[in-house]
């Protein structure tokens, strides 16, 4: 199993942030990716490769061009507007599904237009980190397209909450969607999202796409982020109607209950028979996660991996969430080992 990784995510330095005089504690820190990388190395899972640069075109194939330009320039725009360089963060205090009909001209309006969230900073190097995170997913996709049975993109920042033209939930560019869109050149793709949270960005990107199946198992959005998306009656639209499947789940799911639902999703994927499968591998469903409330054990992740791998589709695995640092690496490696052989 090849792992694609770059340390450029360090520039998105979310630890010890102070914004508007307030210390901000983010769970989405560089230490997450480092913990997984250390476990991949210790387990000798396989080669660790740097991503190759695919440029902006595959990113723009998923994200709105103005949004991409905003992400690239927001830090500098903010410094010019406010007269000082400082982290960019939304002016609102909550998640919102409402949006202005068009993008305002002045910077605070633009800033709030391009995020539905309120707590994800854009730092000086955030664009660089997000860009290279997407390149990790694209490079993993290249390996699978070239015949590897599976490849693992150790992405940070994560991606599945990033919409076509809004960021949120620690996600700026939708890594799995960018990889999936590039693979669609060869045929239809399926995306299985097992992060604790609904993959609302991925859903939005492929909602009307007849060549992409999206299946997401996640905590019920009546109680859990992202709140406004992820319900079972969101089934797709237009030519993609029927290809969006959500399993909103009660909190405190354990291995046994989770695997029953996973099997339903795997049946849907097997029936669709995609050319490629992509997995949004959130590990925040783990027991004791600092954000998630499910209780999936390391043995549970082994079995989840085994059942997904048993489908035998060429598979791109893209890292999403996961916040309990002492088990994160073990859970990742245990899941990935299922794809060996
Ligand atoms: Zn998550």
Short mmCIF file of C-alpha atoms and ligand atoms in Angstrom, two decimals:
data_model
loop_
_atom_site.label_atom_id
_atom_site.label_comp_id
_atom_site.label_asym_id
_atom_site.label_seq_id
_atom_site.Cartn_x
_atom_site.Cartn_y
_atom_site.Cartn_z
CA UNK A 1 0.00 0.00 0.00
CA UNK A 2 1.43 3.36 -1.05
CA UNK A 3 0.84 6.35 1.21
CA UNK A 4 0.91 9.84 -0.31
CA UNK A 5 2.02 12.52 2.13
CA UNK A 6 3.68 15.91 2.28
CA UNK A 7 4.61 18.00 5.29
CA UNK A 8 3.31 21.16 3.61
CA UNK A 9 0.25 20.85 5.85
CA UNK A 10 2.45 22.18 8.68
CA UNK A 11 1.90 25.65 7.24
CA UNK A 12 -1.77 25.35 8.22
CA UNK A 13 -0.59 25.73 11.81
CA UNK A 14 -3.84 25.60 13.76
CA UNK A 15 -2.27 24.88 17.14
CA UNK A 16 -1.93 27.80 19.59
CA UNK A 17 -3.98 30.19 17.48
CA UNK A 18 -5.02 33.58 18.81
CA UNK A 19 -7.75 35.30 16.84
CA UNK A 20 -9.11 38.73 17.78
CA UNK A 21 -7.27 38.41 21.09
CA UNK A 22 -8.98 35.09 21.87
CA UNK A 23 -7.08 31.79 22.05
CA UNK A 24 -8.71 29.32 19.64
CA UNK A 25 -8.42 25.61 20.32
CA UNK A 26 -8.68 23.59 17.11
CA UNK A 27 -8.80 19.80 17.16
CA UNK A 28 -7.67 19.71 13.53
CA UNK A 29 -3.93 20.06 14.07
CA UNK A 30 -0.70 18.99 12.32
CA UNK A 31 -0.19 16.39 15.07
CA UNK A 32 -3.07 14.36 13.59
CA UNK A 33 -1.30 13.71 10.30
CA UNK A 34 1.99 13.18 12.11
CA UNK A 35 0.43 10.50 14.34
CA UNK A 36 -0.88 8.62 11.31
CA UNK A 37 2.40 8.99 9.43
CA UNK A 38 4.35 7.60 12.41
CA UNK A 39 2.06 4.57 12.55
CA UNK A 40 2.32 3.97 8.79
CA UNK A 41 6.12 4.08 9.09
CA UNK A 42 6.23 1.86 12.18
CA UNK A 43 3.97 -0.72 10.51
CA UNK A 44 6.07 -0.62 7.32
CA UNK A 45 2.86 -0.38 5.38
CA UNK A 46 4.70 0.46 2.17
CA UNK A 47 6.36 3.31 0.28
CA UNK A 48 5.58 6.87 1.37
CA UNK A 49 5.52 9.13 -1.68
CA UNK A 50 5.36 12.88 -2.09
CA UNK A 51 2.45 14.15 -4.19
CA UNK A 52 2.99 15.22 -7.78
CA UNK A 53 1.68 18.60 -8.89
CA UNK A 54 -1.43 18.35 -11.09
CA UNK A 55 -2.00 22.12 -11.09
CA UNK A 56 -5.30 23.91 -10.59
CA UNK A 57 -7.32 22.33 -13.39
CA UNK A 58 -8.53 19.27 -11.41
CA UNK A 59 -9.39 21.55 -8.47
CA UNK A 60 -11.41 23.85 -10.74
CA UNK A 61 -13.19 20.79 -12.13
CA UNK A 62 -14.88 20.58 -8.70
CA UNK A 63 -14.73 24.07 -7.21
CA UNK A 64 -16.02 27.37 -8.51
CA UNK A 65 -13.20 29.49 -10.03
CA UNK A 66 -14.05 32.59 -7.95
CA UNK A 67 -14.05 30.50 -4.77
CA UNK A 68 -10.63 29.06 -5.62
CA UNK A 69 -9.32 32.58 -6.27
CA UNK A 70 -10.77 33.71 -2.95
CA UNK A 71 -9.03 30.90 -1.02
CA UNK A 72 -5.73 31.73 -2.71
CA UNK A 73 -5.92 35.43 -1.94
CA UNK A 74 -8.07 35.74 1.21
CA UNK A 75 -5.17 36.21 3.61
CA UNK A 76 -3.67 39.01 1.52
CA UNK A 77 -7.10 40.57 0.85
CA UNK A 78 -7.77 40.60 4.57
CA UNK A 79 -4.42 42.23 5.35
CA UNK A 80 -5.09 44.92 2.76
CA UNK A 81 -8.61 45.58 4.07
CA UNK A 82 -7.81 45.63 7.79
CA UNK A 83 -4.33 47.11 7.48
CA UNK A 84 -2.73 44.18 9.28
CA UNK A 85 -1.99 40.52 8.55
CA UNK A 86 -4.14 38.25 10.70
CA UNK A 87 -6.04 34.96 10.43
CA UNK A 88 -9.24 35.20 8.39
CA UNK A 89 -12.27 33.93 10.25
CA UNK A 90 -15.99 34.41 9.62
CA UNK A 91 -17.85 37.18 11.38
CA UNK A 92 -20.80 34.97 12.32
CA UNK A 93 -21.05 32.68 15.35
CA UNK A 94 -22.82 29.65 13.96
CA UNK A 95 -23.16 27.25 11.04
CA UNK A 96 -25.61 28.50 8.43
CA UNK A 97 -27.37 27.06 5.41
CA UNK A 98 -28.52 30.50 4.29
CA UNK A 99 -26.54 32.59 1.89
CA UNK A 100 -26.58 35.95 0.18
CA UNK A 101 -27.76 35.68 -3.45
CA UNK A 102 -24.47 37.09 -4.75
CA UNK A 103 -20.97 37.75 -3.48
CA UNK A 104 -20.55 41.17 -1.84
CA UNK A 105 -17.76 43.51 -3.00
CA UNK A 106 -16.08 44.43 0.25
CA UNK A 107 -13.87 42.01 2.12
CA UNK A 108 -15.96 41.17 5.23
CA UNK A 109 -18.89 40.32 2.96
CA UNK A 110 -16.76 38.15 0.71
CA UNK A 111 -15.23 36.46 3.74
CA UNK A 112 -18.60 35.41 5.10
CA UNK A 113 -19.98 34.52 1.66
CA UNK A 114 -17.37 31.84 1.03
CA UNK A 115 -17.83 29.90 4.27
CA UNK A 116 -20.93 28.42 5.89
CA UNK A 117 -19.01 27.93 9.11
CA UNK A 118 -17.52 30.22 11.74
CA UNK A 119 -14.40 28.63 13.22
CA UNK A 120 -12.07 27.63 10.40
CA UNK A 121 -9.21 30.08 9.97
CA UNK A 122 -7.45 30.94 6.74
CA UNK A 123 -3.80 31.45 7.71
CA UNK A 124 -0.96 32.66 5.55
CA UNK A 125 -0.15 29.12 4.37
CA UNK A 126 -3.63 27.57 4.46
CA UNK A 127 -4.03 27.70 0.70
CA UNK A 128 -0.66 26.00 0.21
CA UNK A 129 -1.63 23.23 2.64
CA UNK A 130 -5.07 22.73 1.07
CA UNK A 131 -3.61 22.72 -2.45
CA UNK A 132 -1.07 20.02 -1.60
CA UNK A 133 -3.63 18.01 0.34
CA UNK A 134 -5.70 17.86 -2.85
CA UNK A 135 -2.58 16.88 -4.80
CA UNK A 136 -2.08 13.95 -2.40
CA UNK A 137 -5.55 12.66 -3.30
CA UNK A 138 -4.90 13.15 -7.02
CA UNK A 139 -1.58 11.28 -6.79
CA UNK A 140 -3.25 8.36 -4.99
CA UNK A 141 -5.85 8.34 -7.77
CA UNK A 142 -3.04 8.16 -10.36
CA UNK A 143 -1.61 5.05 -8.70
CA UNK A 144 -4.97 3.28 -8.67
CA UNK A 145 -5.66 4.31 -12.27
CA UNK A 146 -2.27 2.80 -13.15
CA UNK A 147 -3.27 -0.54 -11.65
CA UNK A 148 -2.60 -0.44 -7.91
CA UNK A 149 -5.29 -2.29 -6.01
CA UNK A 150 -5.52 0.60 -3.50
CA UNK A 151 -3.64 3.72 -2.44
CA UNK A 152 -3.86 5.96 0.61
CA UNK A 153 -3.83 9.76 0.53
CA UNK A 154 -2.82 11.01 3.97
CA UNK A 155 -4.55 14.34 3.44
CA UNK A 156 -4.51 17.29 5.78
CA UNK A 157 -6.48 19.50 5.90
CA UNK A 158 -9.41 17.13 5.33
CA UNK A 159 -11.90 17.79 2.54
CA UNK A 160 -15.36 16.24 2.69
CA UNK A 161 -17.15 19.28 4.13
CA UNK A 162 -15.89 21.58 1.34
CA UNK A 163 -18.71 22.60 -1.02
CA UNK A 164 -18.31 23.70 -4.65
CA UNK A 165 -17.96 27.30 -3.48
CA UNK A 166 -17.88 27.32 0.33
CA UNK A 167 -15.51 25.94 2.94
CA UNK A 168 -16.29 24.71 6.44
CA UNK A 169 -15.75 21.93 8.99
CA UNK A 170 -11.91 22.14 8.84
CA UNK A 171 -12.16 21.55 5.04
CA UNK A 172 -11.15 23.99 2.28
CA UNK A 173 -10.83 21.89 -0.89
CA UNK A 174 -12.74 18.63 -1.29
CA UNK A 175 -9.88 16.19 -1.75
CA UNK A 176 -11.96 13.05 -2.32
CA UNK A 177 -14.22 14.84 -4.81
CA UNK A 178 -11.23 16.21 -6.73
CA UNK A 179 -9.77 12.70 -6.99
CA UNK A 180 -13.17 11.22 -7.88
CA UNK A 181 -13.80 13.77 -10.62
CA UNK A 182 -10.41 13.02 -12.17
CA UNK A 183 -11.16 9.27 -12.14
CA UNK A 184 -14.58 9.76 -13.74
CA UNK A 185 -12.76 10.10 -17.06
CA UNK A 186 -12.48 6.29 -16.95
CA UNK A 187 -16.02 5.52 -15.80
CA UNK A 188 -18.47 5.93 -12.93
CA UNK A 189 -17.18 6.21 -9.38
CA UNK A 190 -18.62 5.43 -5.97
CA UNK A 191 -17.68 7.37 -2.84
CA UNK A 192 -18.19 5.79 0.57
CA UNK A 193 -17.90 8.28 3.44
CA UNK A 194 -17.38 6.67 6.85
CA UNK A 195 -16.37 9.81 8.72
CA UNK A 196 -18.43 10.44 11.88
CA UNK A 197 -19.83 13.55 10.17
CA UNK A 198 -21.92 13.76 7.02
CA UNK A 199 -19.88 14.52 3.89
CA UNK A 200 -22.06 17.45 2.91
CA UNK A 201 -19.51 18.94 0.54
CA UNK A 202 -19.08 15.71 -1.41
CA UNK A 203 -22.85 15.26 -1.52
CA UNK A 204 -23.31 18.77 -2.92
CA UNK A 205 -20.65 18.29 -5.60
CA UNK A 206 -22.12 15.07 -7.00
CA UNK A 207 -25.80 15.57 -6.14
CA UNK A 208 -27.03 15.64 -9.74
CA UNK A 209 -24.22 13.55 -11.26
CA UNK A 210 -25.36 10.25 -12.83
CA UNK A 211 -21.75 8.97 -12.89
CA UNK A 212 -21.13 9.18 -9.13
CA UNK A 213 -22.73 7.23 -6.30
CA UNK A 214 -22.39 8.81 -2.85
CA UNK A 215 -22.98 6.77 0.32
CA UNK A 216 -22.46 8.30 3.76
CA UNK A 217 -22.77 6.76 7.24
CA UNK A 218 -22.72 9.46 9.90
CA UNK A 219 -24.12 10.75 13.17
CA UNK A 220 -27.66 12.11 12.88
CA UNK A 221 -27.47 15.76 11.77
CA UNK A 222 -30.44 16.56 14.01
CA UNK A 223 -27.82 16.59 16.78
CA UNK A 224 -24.42 16.73 15.11
CA UNK A 225 -22.50 18.92 12.66
CA UNK A 226 -23.12 19.81 9.83
CA UNK A 227 -26.78 20.02 11.00
CA UNK A 228 -28.37 21.12 7.71
CA UNK A 229 -27.34 18.19 5.52
CA UNK A 230 -27.20 14.41 5.77
CA UNK A 231 -30.80 13.25 6.08
CA UNK A 232 -32.07 10.02 4.54
CA UNK A 233 -34.48 11.82 2.21
CA UNK A 234 -31.62 13.62 0.41
CA UNK A 235 -31.54 11.22 -2.55
CA UNK A 236 -29.94 13.24 -5.33
CA UNK A 237 -31.45 15.38 -8.06
CA UNK A 238 -32.01 15.35 -11.82
CA UNK A 239 -29.95 12.69 -13.55
CA UNK A 240 -28.37 11.85 -10.18
CA UNK A 241 -31.67 11.15 -8.44
CA UNK A 242 -31.36 7.92 -6.45
CA UNK A 243 -27.55 7.99 -6.34
CA UNK A 244 -27.20 9.82 -3.02
CA UNK A 245 -27.61 7.62 0.05
CA UNK A 246 -27.44 8.86 3.62
CA UNK A 247 -27.54 6.75 6.76
CA UNK A 248 -28.00 9.16 9.67
CA UNK A 249 -27.21 7.10 12.78
CA UNK A 250 -27.93 7.39 16.48
CA UNK A 251 -25.06 8.51 18.69
CA UNK A 252 -23.10 5.82 20.53
CA UNK A 253 -23.09 3.29 17.65
CA UNK A 254 -20.89 0.30 18.43
CA UNK A 255 -19.09 -2.10 16.07
CA UNK A 256 -21.98 -4.56 15.72
CA UNK A 257 -24.65 -1.96 14.99
CA UNK A 258 -22.36 -0.06 12.63
CA UNK A 259 -21.42 -3.10 10.56
CA UNK A 260 -25.08 -3.94 9.91
CA UNK A 261 -25.56 -0.50 8.33
CA UNK A 262 -22.23 -0.66 6.52
CA UNK A 263 -23.38 -3.85 4.81
CA UNK A 264 -26.43 -2.00 3.45
CA UNK A 265 -24.17 0.65 1.95
CA UNK A 266 -21.82 -1.97 0.50
CA UNK A 267 -24.75 -3.66 -1.21
CA UNK A 268 -25.74 -0.38 -2.83
CA UNK A 269 -22.15 0.12 -4.02
CA UNK A 270 -21.85 -3.43 -5.35
CA UNK A 271 -25.10 -2.98 -7.32
CA UNK A 272 -23.79 0.27 -8.82
CA UNK A 273 -20.57 -1.51 -9.91
CA UNK A 274 -18.33 1.55 -10.16
CA UNK A 275 -15.07 1.64 -12.10
CA UNK A 276 -13.39 2.97 -8.94
CA UNK A 277 -14.30 3.22 -5.27
CA UNK A 278 -13.15 6.14 -3.13
CA UNK A 279 -13.34 6.01 0.64
CA UNK A 280 -13.55 9.13 2.81
CA UNK A 281 -11.76 7.61 5.78
CA UNK A 282 -12.80 9.57 8.83
CA UNK A 283 -11.53 7.95 12.01
CA UNK A 284 -13.59 10.17 14.31
CA UNK A 285 -16.10 7.31 14.60
CA UNK A 286 -13.52 5.77 16.95
CA UNK A 287 -14.23 4.99 20.57
CA UNK A 288 -13.12 7.90 22.72
CA UNK A 289 -12.73 10.38 19.86
CA UNK A 290 -12.51 13.97 21.08
CA UNK A 291 -15.36 15.03 18.75
CA UNK A 292 -17.23 11.88 17.66
CA UNK A 293 -19.49 9.87 19.99
CA UNK A 294 -19.52 6.50 18.22
CA UNK A 295 -17.63 3.62 19.83
CA UNK A 296 -15.89 1.90 16.92
CA UNK A 297 -12.92 -0.12 18.18
CA UNK A 298 -9.68 -0.89 16.38
CA UNK A 299 -11.10 -4.38 15.73
CA UNK A 300 -14.15 -2.66 14.30
CA UNK A 301 -12.02 -0.68 11.86
CA UNK A 302 -10.30 -3.93 10.86
CA UNK A 303 -13.67 -5.44 9.99
CA UNK A 304 -14.90 -2.26 8.24
CA UNK A 305 -11.74 -2.33 6.12
CA UNK A 306 -12.10 -6.03 5.42
CA UNK A 307 -15.68 -5.70 4.19
CA UNK A 308 -14.92 -2.70 1.98
CA UNK A 309 -11.83 -4.40 0.55
CA UNK A 310 -13.88 -7.55 -0.15
CA UNK A 311 -15.79 -5.60 -2.82
CA UNK A 312 -12.52 -5.77 -4.83
CA UNK A 313 -12.99 -2.43 -6.55
CA UNK A 314 -9.80 -0.44 -7.22
CA UNK A 315 -9.89 1.88 -4.21
CA UNK A 316 -8.56 5.32 -3.36
CA UNK A 317 -8.58 5.95 0.39
CA UNK A 318 -8.60 9.59 1.43
CA UNK A 319 -8.01 10.70 5.01
CA UNK A 320 -10.73 12.88 6.55
CA UNK A 321 -11.33 13.45 10.31
CA UNK A 322 -10.16 11.67 13.46
CA UNK A 323 -9.10 13.49 16.63
CA UNK A 324 -8.03 11.00 19.28
CA UNK A 325 -4.30 11.08 18.77
CA UNK A 326 -3.35 8.00 20.80
CA UNK A 327 -5.43 5.59 18.68
CA UNK A 328 -5.57 7.47 15.36
CA UNK A 329 -2.48 5.86 13.83
CA UNK A 330 -3.37 2.32 14.90
CA UNK A 331 -6.91 2.66 13.58
CA UNK A 332 -5.66 3.99 10.23
CA UNK A 333 -3.07 1.25 9.75
CA UNK A 334 -5.49 -1.47 10.87
CA UNK A 335 -8.04 -0.28 8.32
CA UNK A 336 -5.46 0.02 5.53
CA UNK A 337 -3.99 -3.44 6.12
CA UNK A 338 -7.27 -4.94 4.91
CA UNK A 339 -6.36 -3.81 1.38
CA UNK A 340 -3.07 -5.70 1.27
CA UNK A 341 -3.03 -8.71 -0.98
ZN1 LIG B 1 -15.60 14.17 10.98
#
